[in-house]
Coordinates of C-alpha atoms and ligand atoms in Angstrom, one line a residue:
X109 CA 111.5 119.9 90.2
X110 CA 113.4 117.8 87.6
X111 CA 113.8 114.1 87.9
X112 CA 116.8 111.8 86.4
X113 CA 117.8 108.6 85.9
X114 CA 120.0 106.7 88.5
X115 CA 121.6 105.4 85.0
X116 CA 122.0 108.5 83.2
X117 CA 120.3 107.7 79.8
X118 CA 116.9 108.2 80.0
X119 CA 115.3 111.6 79.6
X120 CA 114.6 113.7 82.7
X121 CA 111.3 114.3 83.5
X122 CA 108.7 116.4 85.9
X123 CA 106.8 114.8 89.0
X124 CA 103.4 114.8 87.0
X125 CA 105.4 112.2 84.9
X126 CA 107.5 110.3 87.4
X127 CA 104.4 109.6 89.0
X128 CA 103.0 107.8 86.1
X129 CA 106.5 106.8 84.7
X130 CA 108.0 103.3 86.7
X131 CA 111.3 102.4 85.9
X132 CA 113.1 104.7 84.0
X133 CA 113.6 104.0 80.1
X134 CA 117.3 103.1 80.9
X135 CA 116.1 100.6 83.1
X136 CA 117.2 103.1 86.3
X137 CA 114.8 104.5 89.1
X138 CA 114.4 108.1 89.2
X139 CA 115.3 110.6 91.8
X140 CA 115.4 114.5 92.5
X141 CA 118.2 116.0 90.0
X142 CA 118.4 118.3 93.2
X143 CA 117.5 118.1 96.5
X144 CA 116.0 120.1 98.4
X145 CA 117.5 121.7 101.5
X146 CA 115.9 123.3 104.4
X147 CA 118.1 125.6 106.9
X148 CA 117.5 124.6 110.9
X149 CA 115.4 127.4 111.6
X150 CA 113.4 126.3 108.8
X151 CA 113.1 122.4 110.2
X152 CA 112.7 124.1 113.9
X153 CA 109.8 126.6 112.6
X154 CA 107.6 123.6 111.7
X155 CA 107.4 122.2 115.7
X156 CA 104.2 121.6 116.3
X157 CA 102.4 121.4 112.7
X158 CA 99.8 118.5 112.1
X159 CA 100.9 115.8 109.9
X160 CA 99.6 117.2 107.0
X161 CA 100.6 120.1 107.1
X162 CA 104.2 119.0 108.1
X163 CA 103.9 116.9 105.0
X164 CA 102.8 120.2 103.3
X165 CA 106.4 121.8 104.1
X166 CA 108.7 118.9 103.5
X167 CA 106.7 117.5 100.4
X168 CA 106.6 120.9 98.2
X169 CA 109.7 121.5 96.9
X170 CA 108.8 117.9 94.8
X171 CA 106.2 118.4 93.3
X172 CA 106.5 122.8 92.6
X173 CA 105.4 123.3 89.2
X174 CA 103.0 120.0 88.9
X175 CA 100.5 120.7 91.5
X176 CA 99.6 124.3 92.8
X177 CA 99.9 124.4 96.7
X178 CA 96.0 124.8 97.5
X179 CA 95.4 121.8 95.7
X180 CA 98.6 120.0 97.4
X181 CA 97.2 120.7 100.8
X182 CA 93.6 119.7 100.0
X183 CA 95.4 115.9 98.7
X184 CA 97.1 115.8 101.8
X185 CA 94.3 117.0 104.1
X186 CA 92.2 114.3 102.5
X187 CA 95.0 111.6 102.8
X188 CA 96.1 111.6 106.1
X189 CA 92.4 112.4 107.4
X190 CA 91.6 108.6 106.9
X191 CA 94.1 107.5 109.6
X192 CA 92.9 105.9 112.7
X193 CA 94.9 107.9 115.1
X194 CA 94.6 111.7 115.8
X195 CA 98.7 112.1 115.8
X196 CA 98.8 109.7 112.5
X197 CA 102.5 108.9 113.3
X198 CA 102.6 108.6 117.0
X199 CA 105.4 107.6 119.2
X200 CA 105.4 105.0 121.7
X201 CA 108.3 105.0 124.5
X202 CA 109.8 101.5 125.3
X203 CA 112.2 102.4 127.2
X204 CA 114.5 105.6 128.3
X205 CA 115.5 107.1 124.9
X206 CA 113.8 104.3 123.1
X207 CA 110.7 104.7 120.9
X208 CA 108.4 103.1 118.6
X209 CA 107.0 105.0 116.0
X210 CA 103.7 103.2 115.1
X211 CA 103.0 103.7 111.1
X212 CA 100.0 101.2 111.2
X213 CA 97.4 103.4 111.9
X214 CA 96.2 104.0 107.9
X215 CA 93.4 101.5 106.8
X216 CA 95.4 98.4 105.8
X217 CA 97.4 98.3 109.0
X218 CA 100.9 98.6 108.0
X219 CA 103.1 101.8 106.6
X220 CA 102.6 101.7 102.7
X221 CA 99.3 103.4 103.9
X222 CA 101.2 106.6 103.9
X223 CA 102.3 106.3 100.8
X224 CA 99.7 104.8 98.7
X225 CA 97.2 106.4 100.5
X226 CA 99.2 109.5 98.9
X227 CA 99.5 108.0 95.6
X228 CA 96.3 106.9 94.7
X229 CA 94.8 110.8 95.3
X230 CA 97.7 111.9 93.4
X231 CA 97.2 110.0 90.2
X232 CA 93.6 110.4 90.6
X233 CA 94.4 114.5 90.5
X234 CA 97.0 114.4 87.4
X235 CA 95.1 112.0 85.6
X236 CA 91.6 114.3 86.0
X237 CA 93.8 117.0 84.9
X238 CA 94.9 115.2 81.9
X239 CA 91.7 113.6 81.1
X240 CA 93.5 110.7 80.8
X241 CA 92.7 107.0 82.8
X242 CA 95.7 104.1 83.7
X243 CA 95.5 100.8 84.6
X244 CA 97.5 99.2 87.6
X245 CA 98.9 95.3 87.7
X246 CA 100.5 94.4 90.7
X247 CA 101.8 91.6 92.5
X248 CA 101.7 91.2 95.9
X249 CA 102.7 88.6 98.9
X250 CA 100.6 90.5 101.2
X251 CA 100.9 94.2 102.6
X252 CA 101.8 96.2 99.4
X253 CA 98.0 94.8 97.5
X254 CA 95.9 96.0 100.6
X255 CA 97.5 99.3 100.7
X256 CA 97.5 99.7 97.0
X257 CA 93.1 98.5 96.5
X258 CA 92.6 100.8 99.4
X259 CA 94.6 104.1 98.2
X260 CA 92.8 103.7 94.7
X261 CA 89.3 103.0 95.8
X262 CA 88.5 105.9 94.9
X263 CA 89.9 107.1 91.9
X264 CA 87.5 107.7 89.1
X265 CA 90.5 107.3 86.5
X266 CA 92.2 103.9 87.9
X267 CA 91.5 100.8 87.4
X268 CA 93.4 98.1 89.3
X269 CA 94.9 94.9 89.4
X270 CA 96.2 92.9 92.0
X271 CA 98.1 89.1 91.5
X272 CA 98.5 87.1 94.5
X273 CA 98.8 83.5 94.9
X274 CA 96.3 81.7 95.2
X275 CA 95.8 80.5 99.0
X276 CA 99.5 81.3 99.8
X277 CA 98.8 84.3 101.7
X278 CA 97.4 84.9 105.3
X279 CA 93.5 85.1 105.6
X280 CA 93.8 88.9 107.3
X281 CA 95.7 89.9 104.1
X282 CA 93.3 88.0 101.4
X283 CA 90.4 89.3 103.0
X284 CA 92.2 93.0 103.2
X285 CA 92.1 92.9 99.8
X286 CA 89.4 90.6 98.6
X287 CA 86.5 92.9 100.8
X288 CA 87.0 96.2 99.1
X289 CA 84.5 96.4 96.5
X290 CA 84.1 98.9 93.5
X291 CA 83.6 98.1 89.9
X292 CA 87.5 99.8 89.4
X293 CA 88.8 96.7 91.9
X294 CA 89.8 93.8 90.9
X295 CA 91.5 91.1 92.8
X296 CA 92.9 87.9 91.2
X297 CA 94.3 84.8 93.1
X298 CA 97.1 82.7 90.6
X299 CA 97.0 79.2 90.8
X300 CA 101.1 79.9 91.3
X301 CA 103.4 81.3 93.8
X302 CA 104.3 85.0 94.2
X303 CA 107.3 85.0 91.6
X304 CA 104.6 83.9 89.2
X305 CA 102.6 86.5 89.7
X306 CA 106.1 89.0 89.6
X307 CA 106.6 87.7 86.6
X308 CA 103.5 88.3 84.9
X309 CA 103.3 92.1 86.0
X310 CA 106.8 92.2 84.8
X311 CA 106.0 90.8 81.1
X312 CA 102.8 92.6 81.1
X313 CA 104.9 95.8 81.4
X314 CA 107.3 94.5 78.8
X315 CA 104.5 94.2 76.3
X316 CA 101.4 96.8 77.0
X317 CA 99.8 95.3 73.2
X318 CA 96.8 93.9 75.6
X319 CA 95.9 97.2 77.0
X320 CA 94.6 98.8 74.0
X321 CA 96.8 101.9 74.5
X322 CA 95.9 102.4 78.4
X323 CA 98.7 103.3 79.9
X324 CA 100.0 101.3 82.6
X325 CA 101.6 102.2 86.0
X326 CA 104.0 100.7 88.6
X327 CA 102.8 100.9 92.6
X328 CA 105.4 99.1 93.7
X329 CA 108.0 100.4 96.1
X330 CA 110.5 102.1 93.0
X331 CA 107.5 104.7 92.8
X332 CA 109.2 108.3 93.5
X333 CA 106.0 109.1 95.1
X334 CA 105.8 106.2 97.3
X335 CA 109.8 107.8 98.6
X336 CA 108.7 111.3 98.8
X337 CA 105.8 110.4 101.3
X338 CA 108.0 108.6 103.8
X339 CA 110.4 111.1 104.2
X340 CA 108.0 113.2 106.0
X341 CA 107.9 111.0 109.2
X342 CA 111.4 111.4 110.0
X343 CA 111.0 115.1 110.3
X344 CA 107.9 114.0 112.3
X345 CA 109.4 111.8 114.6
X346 CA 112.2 114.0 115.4
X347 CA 110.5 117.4 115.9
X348 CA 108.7 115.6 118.3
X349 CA 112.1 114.3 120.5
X350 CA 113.6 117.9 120.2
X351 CA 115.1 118.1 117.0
X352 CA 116.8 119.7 114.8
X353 CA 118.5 121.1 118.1
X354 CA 119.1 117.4 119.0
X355 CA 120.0 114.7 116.2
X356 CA 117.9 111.6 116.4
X357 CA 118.6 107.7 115.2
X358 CA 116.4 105.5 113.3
X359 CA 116.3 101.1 113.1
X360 CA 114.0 100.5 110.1
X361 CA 112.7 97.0 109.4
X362 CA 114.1 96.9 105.5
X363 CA 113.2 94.5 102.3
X364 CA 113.2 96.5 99.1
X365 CA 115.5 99.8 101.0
X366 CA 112.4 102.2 100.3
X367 CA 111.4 103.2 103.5
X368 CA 115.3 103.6 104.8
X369 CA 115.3 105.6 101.8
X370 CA 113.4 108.2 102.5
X371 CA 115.4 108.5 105.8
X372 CA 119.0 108.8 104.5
X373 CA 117.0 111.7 102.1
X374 CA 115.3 113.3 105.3
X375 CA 118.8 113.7 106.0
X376 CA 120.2 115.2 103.2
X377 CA 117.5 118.0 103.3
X378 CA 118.6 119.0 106.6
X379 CA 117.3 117.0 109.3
X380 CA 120.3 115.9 112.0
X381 CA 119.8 111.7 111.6
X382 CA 123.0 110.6 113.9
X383 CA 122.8 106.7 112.2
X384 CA 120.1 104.9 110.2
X385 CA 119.7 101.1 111.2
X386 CA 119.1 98.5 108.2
X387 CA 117.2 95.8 110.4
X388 CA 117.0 92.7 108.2
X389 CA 115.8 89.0 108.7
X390 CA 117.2 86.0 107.4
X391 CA 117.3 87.6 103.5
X392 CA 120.4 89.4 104.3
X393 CA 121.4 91.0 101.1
X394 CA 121.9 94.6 102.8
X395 CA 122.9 93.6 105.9
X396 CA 126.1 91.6 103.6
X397 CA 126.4 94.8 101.7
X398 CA 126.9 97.1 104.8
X399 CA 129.1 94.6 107.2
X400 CA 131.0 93.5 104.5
X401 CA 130.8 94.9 101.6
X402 CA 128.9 92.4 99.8
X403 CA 126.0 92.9 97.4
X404 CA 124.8 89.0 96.3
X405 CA 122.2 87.8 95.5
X406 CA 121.3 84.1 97.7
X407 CA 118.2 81.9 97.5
X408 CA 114.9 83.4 99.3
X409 CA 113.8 81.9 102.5
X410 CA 110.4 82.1 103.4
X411 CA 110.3 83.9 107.2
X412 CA 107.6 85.1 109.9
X413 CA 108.5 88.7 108.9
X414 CA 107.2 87.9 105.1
X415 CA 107.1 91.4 103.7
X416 CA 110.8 91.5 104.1
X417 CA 111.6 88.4 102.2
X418 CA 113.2 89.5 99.0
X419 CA 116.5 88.4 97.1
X420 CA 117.3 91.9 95.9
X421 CA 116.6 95.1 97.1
X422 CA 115.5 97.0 94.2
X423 CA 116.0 101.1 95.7
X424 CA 118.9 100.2 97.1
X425 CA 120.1 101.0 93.0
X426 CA 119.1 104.9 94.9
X427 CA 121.7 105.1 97.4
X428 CA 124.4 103.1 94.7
X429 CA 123.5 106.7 92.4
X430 CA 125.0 108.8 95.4
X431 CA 127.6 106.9 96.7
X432 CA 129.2 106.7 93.2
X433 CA 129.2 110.5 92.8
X434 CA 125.6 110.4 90.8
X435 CA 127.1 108.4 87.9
X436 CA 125.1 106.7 86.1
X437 CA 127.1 104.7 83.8
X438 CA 128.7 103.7 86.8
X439 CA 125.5 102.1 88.2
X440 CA 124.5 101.3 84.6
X441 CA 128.3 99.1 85.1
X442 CA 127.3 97.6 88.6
X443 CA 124.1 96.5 87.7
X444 CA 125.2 94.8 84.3
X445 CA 128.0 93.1 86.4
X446 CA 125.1 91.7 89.2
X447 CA 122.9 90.6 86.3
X448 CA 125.8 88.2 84.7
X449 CA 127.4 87.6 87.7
X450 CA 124.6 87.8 90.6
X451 CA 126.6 89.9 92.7
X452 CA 129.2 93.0 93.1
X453 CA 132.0 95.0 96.2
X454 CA 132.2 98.8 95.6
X455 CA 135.7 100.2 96.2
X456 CA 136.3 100.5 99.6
X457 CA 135.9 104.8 99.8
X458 CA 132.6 104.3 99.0
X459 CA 131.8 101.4 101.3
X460 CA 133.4 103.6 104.4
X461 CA 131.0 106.3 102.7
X462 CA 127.9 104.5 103.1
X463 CA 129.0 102.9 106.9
X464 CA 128.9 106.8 108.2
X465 CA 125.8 106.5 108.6
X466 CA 124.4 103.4 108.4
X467 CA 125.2 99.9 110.5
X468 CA 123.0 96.9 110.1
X469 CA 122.2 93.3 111.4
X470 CA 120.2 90.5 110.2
X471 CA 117.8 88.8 112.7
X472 CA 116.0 85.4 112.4
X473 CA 113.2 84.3 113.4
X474 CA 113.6 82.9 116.5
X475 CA 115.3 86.3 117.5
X476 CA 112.7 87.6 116.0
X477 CA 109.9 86.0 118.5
X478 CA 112.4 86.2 121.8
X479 CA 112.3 89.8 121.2
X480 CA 108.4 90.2 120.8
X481 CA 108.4 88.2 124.1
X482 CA 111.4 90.4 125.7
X483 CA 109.5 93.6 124.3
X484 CA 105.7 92.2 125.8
X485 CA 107.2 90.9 129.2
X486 CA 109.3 94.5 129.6
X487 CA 106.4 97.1 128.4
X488 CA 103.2 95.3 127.4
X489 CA 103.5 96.5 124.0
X490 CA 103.0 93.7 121.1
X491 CA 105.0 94.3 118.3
X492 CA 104.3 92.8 114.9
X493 CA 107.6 90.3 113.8
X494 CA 109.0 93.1 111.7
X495 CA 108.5 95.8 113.9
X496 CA 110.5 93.6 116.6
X497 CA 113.5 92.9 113.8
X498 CA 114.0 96.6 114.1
X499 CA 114.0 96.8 117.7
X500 CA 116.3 93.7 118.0
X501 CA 118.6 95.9 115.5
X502 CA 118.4 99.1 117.5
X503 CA 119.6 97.6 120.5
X504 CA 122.3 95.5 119.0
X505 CA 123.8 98.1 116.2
X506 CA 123.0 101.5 119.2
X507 CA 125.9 104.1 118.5
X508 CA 125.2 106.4 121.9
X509 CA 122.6 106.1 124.3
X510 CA 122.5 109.8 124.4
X511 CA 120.3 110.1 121.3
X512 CA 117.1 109.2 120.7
X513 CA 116.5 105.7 118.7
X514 CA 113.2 105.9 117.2
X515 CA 112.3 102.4 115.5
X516 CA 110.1 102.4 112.9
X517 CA 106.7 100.1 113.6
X518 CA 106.0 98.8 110.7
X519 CA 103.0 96.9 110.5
X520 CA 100.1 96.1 113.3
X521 CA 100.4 92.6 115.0
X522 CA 97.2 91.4 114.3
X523 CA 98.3 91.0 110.9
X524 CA 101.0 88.7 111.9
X525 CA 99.3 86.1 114.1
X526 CA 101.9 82.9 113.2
X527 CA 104.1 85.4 114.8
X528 CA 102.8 86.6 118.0
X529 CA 101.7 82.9 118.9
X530 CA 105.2 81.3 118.4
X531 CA 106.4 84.1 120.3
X532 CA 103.6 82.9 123.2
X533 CA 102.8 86.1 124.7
X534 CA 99.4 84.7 125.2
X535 CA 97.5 88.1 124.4
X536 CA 94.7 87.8 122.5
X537 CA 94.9 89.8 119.1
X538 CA 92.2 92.3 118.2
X539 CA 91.2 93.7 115.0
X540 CA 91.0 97.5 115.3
X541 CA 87.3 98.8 115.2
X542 CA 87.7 99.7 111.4
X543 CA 88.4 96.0 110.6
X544 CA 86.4 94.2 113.6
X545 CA 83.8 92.8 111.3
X546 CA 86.4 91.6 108.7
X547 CA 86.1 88.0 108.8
X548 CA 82.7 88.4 108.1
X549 CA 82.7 90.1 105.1
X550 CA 82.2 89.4 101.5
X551 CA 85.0 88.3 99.4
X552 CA 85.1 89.3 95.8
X553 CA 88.2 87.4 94.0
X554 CA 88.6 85.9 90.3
X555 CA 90.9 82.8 90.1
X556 CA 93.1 82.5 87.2
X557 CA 95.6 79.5 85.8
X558 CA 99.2 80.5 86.0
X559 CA 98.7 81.9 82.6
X560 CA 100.1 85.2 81.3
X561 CA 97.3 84.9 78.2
X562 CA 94.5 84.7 80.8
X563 CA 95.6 87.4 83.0
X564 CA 96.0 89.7 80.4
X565 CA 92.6 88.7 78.8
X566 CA 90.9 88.9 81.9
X567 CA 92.6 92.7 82.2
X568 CA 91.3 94.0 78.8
X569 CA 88.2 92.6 79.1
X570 CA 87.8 94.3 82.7
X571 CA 90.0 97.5 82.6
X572 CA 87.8 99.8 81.7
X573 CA 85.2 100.3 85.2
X574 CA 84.5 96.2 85.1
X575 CA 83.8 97.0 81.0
X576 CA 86.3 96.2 78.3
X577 CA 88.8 98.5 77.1
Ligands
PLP711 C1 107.0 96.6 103.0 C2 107.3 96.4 104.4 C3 108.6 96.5 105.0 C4 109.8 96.8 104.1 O1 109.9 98.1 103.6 P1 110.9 98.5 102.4 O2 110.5 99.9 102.0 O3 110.6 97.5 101.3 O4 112.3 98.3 102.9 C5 108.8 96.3 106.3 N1 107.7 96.0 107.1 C6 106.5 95.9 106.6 C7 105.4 95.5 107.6 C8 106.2 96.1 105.3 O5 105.0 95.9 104.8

């Protein structure tokens, strides 16, 4: 499998390295040059698999000609053997026709697990192969850092480094992060806010001089591999509520349009998806896009569902490629236009294009906490705030109450607390078993100035296994 550019200059390249690779050269994100296509047989053939081997099926075509298939199945064997729950993915019924799927069963409670989870055994296997070792340095508000330290623990041939700002993010995600030890971990709290720490991984990546000729690589959500693992639950969801007979409808809770992603691709390789949800909160950008053909960029407010916050929505760039018959100079012209002028319409065609498939609404917060109280008082379930964004957006944006609407649950509530209390559902909150001892642990953290020189000083002197590189 080849992969290209979404702006049509940069070179193509295989999966061993897209995985490694970030944003393209041309400043694009990469995707499949062709997609794979399965017939219905094919899709109905797989009914009852495990996950893993599920992910086996849907997953090969992607990676054919980087990773021999014994090996593939051993990765994904190993990476979906550390969740929580015997069906990994399972469904919850709310209501008739109306399901939860809960995606926060992997170790850091939320559903980067399944990708990251993916990604770290993947780079760990290329990089063996190529006798090679990378360095990570990400930013995170939260979820994405947890996942990220936890799907590299491992690795013998990544080192990683995780920005977050220093006391500005909840104690259940610190502590996520901060109790992981290894001498390949390290976590660093910036006396700054979250852009400051964006910033820094972003300049870091525009000048690599610090890292001695290490090679450094992106986790966050533009990673192909990060895509390609969350398609695999949509064929998951709906082989369990009888398709591909039956066509199935999805409400994803949606910040950076990765996760929705790997749905509208589920789709194009076969799998009947009647409508795909975009369920935003109050940072809207998407919803504007799809109810009114607006793609601008507005000031970020901070919200209860905080892993949604963003101002831009960096994959949607992916479903831009396809609308505008995969050309890139035409997204290459979009994105210049946004950059200077903070904002862009597509002609119309497209815009009806895109709205075949997908509706959208934006809820805030206090929507957001009458619906985990609506949800609690009607089932008993808790849902996490952005879990209950998407359920809020399911029940609004519903095309037929004939097909299934699975929601996507996003992220376990006890993560979430400020959430579930102004709700006031009055249910206490428990840590799963894997976590219960978590506020007892200790925390290993360096704090840095809001210093680009520090960071990367503190990175070479640290990125080799805790030893200089
Ligand atoms: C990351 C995240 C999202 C948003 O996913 P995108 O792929 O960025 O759209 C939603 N909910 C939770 C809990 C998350 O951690």
């Amino acid at each position: 499998m080849r992969y290209i550019s979404t702006r049509g200059q940069a070179p193509a390249l295989n999966f061993e390295d897209v995985l490694l690779a970030g944003l393209a050269t041309d400043g694009g994100l990469y995707v499949p040059e062709n997609l794979p296509r399965f017939t219905q047989e094919e899709i109905a053939s797989w009914a009852g698999l495990s996950y893993h081997e599920l992910a086996f099926r849907v997953m090969r075509p992607f990676v054919t000609g980087s990773i021999p298939d014994a090996d593939f199945k051993k990765i994904l064997e190993e990476t979906y053997g550390v969740f929580s729950h015997n069906a990994i993915a399972p469904l919850r019924q709310l209501n008739g026709n109306e399901w939860v799927m809960e995606l926060f069963h992997g170790p850091t409670l939320a559903f980067k697990d399944f990708a990251l989870q993916l990604l770290g055994r993947l780079l760990d296997y290329v990089l063996q192969k190529r006798g090679e070792r990378v360095v990570i340095v990400g930013a995170t508000s939260g979820d994405t850092g947890s996942a990220a330290i936890e799907g590299c623990k491992h690795c013998e041939n990544v080192d990683i480094f995780i920005l977050h700002p220093h006391n500005r993010v909840s104690e259940v995600q610190r502590r996520q992060m901060t109790t992981i030890f290894g001498d390949n971990i390290h976590n660093i709290a910036i006396e700054g806010n979250f852009d400051d720490c964006q910033e820094m991984v972003k300049a870091s990546f525009a000048d690599q001089g610090f890292l001695k000729g290490t090679r450094l690589v992106a986790v966050n959500s533009i990673n192909w591999a990060r895509i390609m693992a969350q398609i695999v639950y949509y064929f998951h969801a709906a082989l369990q509520l009888g398709g591909p007979a039956r066509s199935v409808s999805f409400s994803v809770p949606t910040g950076n349009f990765g996760d929705i992603f790997a749905g509208y691709l589920a789709r194009n390789m076969g799998l009947p998806i009647n409508q795909l949800i975009v369920a935003t909160n109050r940072n809207d950008i998407l919803h504007r896009f799809m109810s009114g053909n607006q793609y601008v960029k507005e000031t970020l407010h901070a919200t209860l569902s905080p892993s949604m916050d963003i101002m831009v929505s960096s994959n949607f760039e992916r479903l831009l490629f396809d609308l505008h018959g995969r050309n890139g100079a035409a997204i290459a012209g979009l994105m210049d236009s946004f950059k200077q002028g903070g904002g862009f319409s597509v002609e119309p065609e497209r815009w009806t294009e895109a709205r075949k498939l997908f509706d959208s609404l934006a809820v805030d917060d206090a929507q957001t906490c009458e619906t985990i109280a609506e949800v609690f008082a009607q089932t008993g379930e808790l849902l996490d705030p952005h879990t209950a964004i998407g359920v809020k957006a399911a029940r609004e944006c519903r095309r037929s109450l004939d097909i299934p609407m699975v929601i996507l649950g996003t992220a376990h509530p006890v993560k979430f607390p400020d959430a579930v209390e102004q709700a006031g559902v009055g249910k206490a909150l428990e840590l799963p078993a894997h976590l219960s001892d978590l506020f007892e642990r200790d925390e290993r953290c360096t704090v840095l100035p809001n210093d680009l020189k520090a960071v990367q000083a503190f990175v070479s002197q640290h990125g080799n296994r805790g030893k200089p590189l």
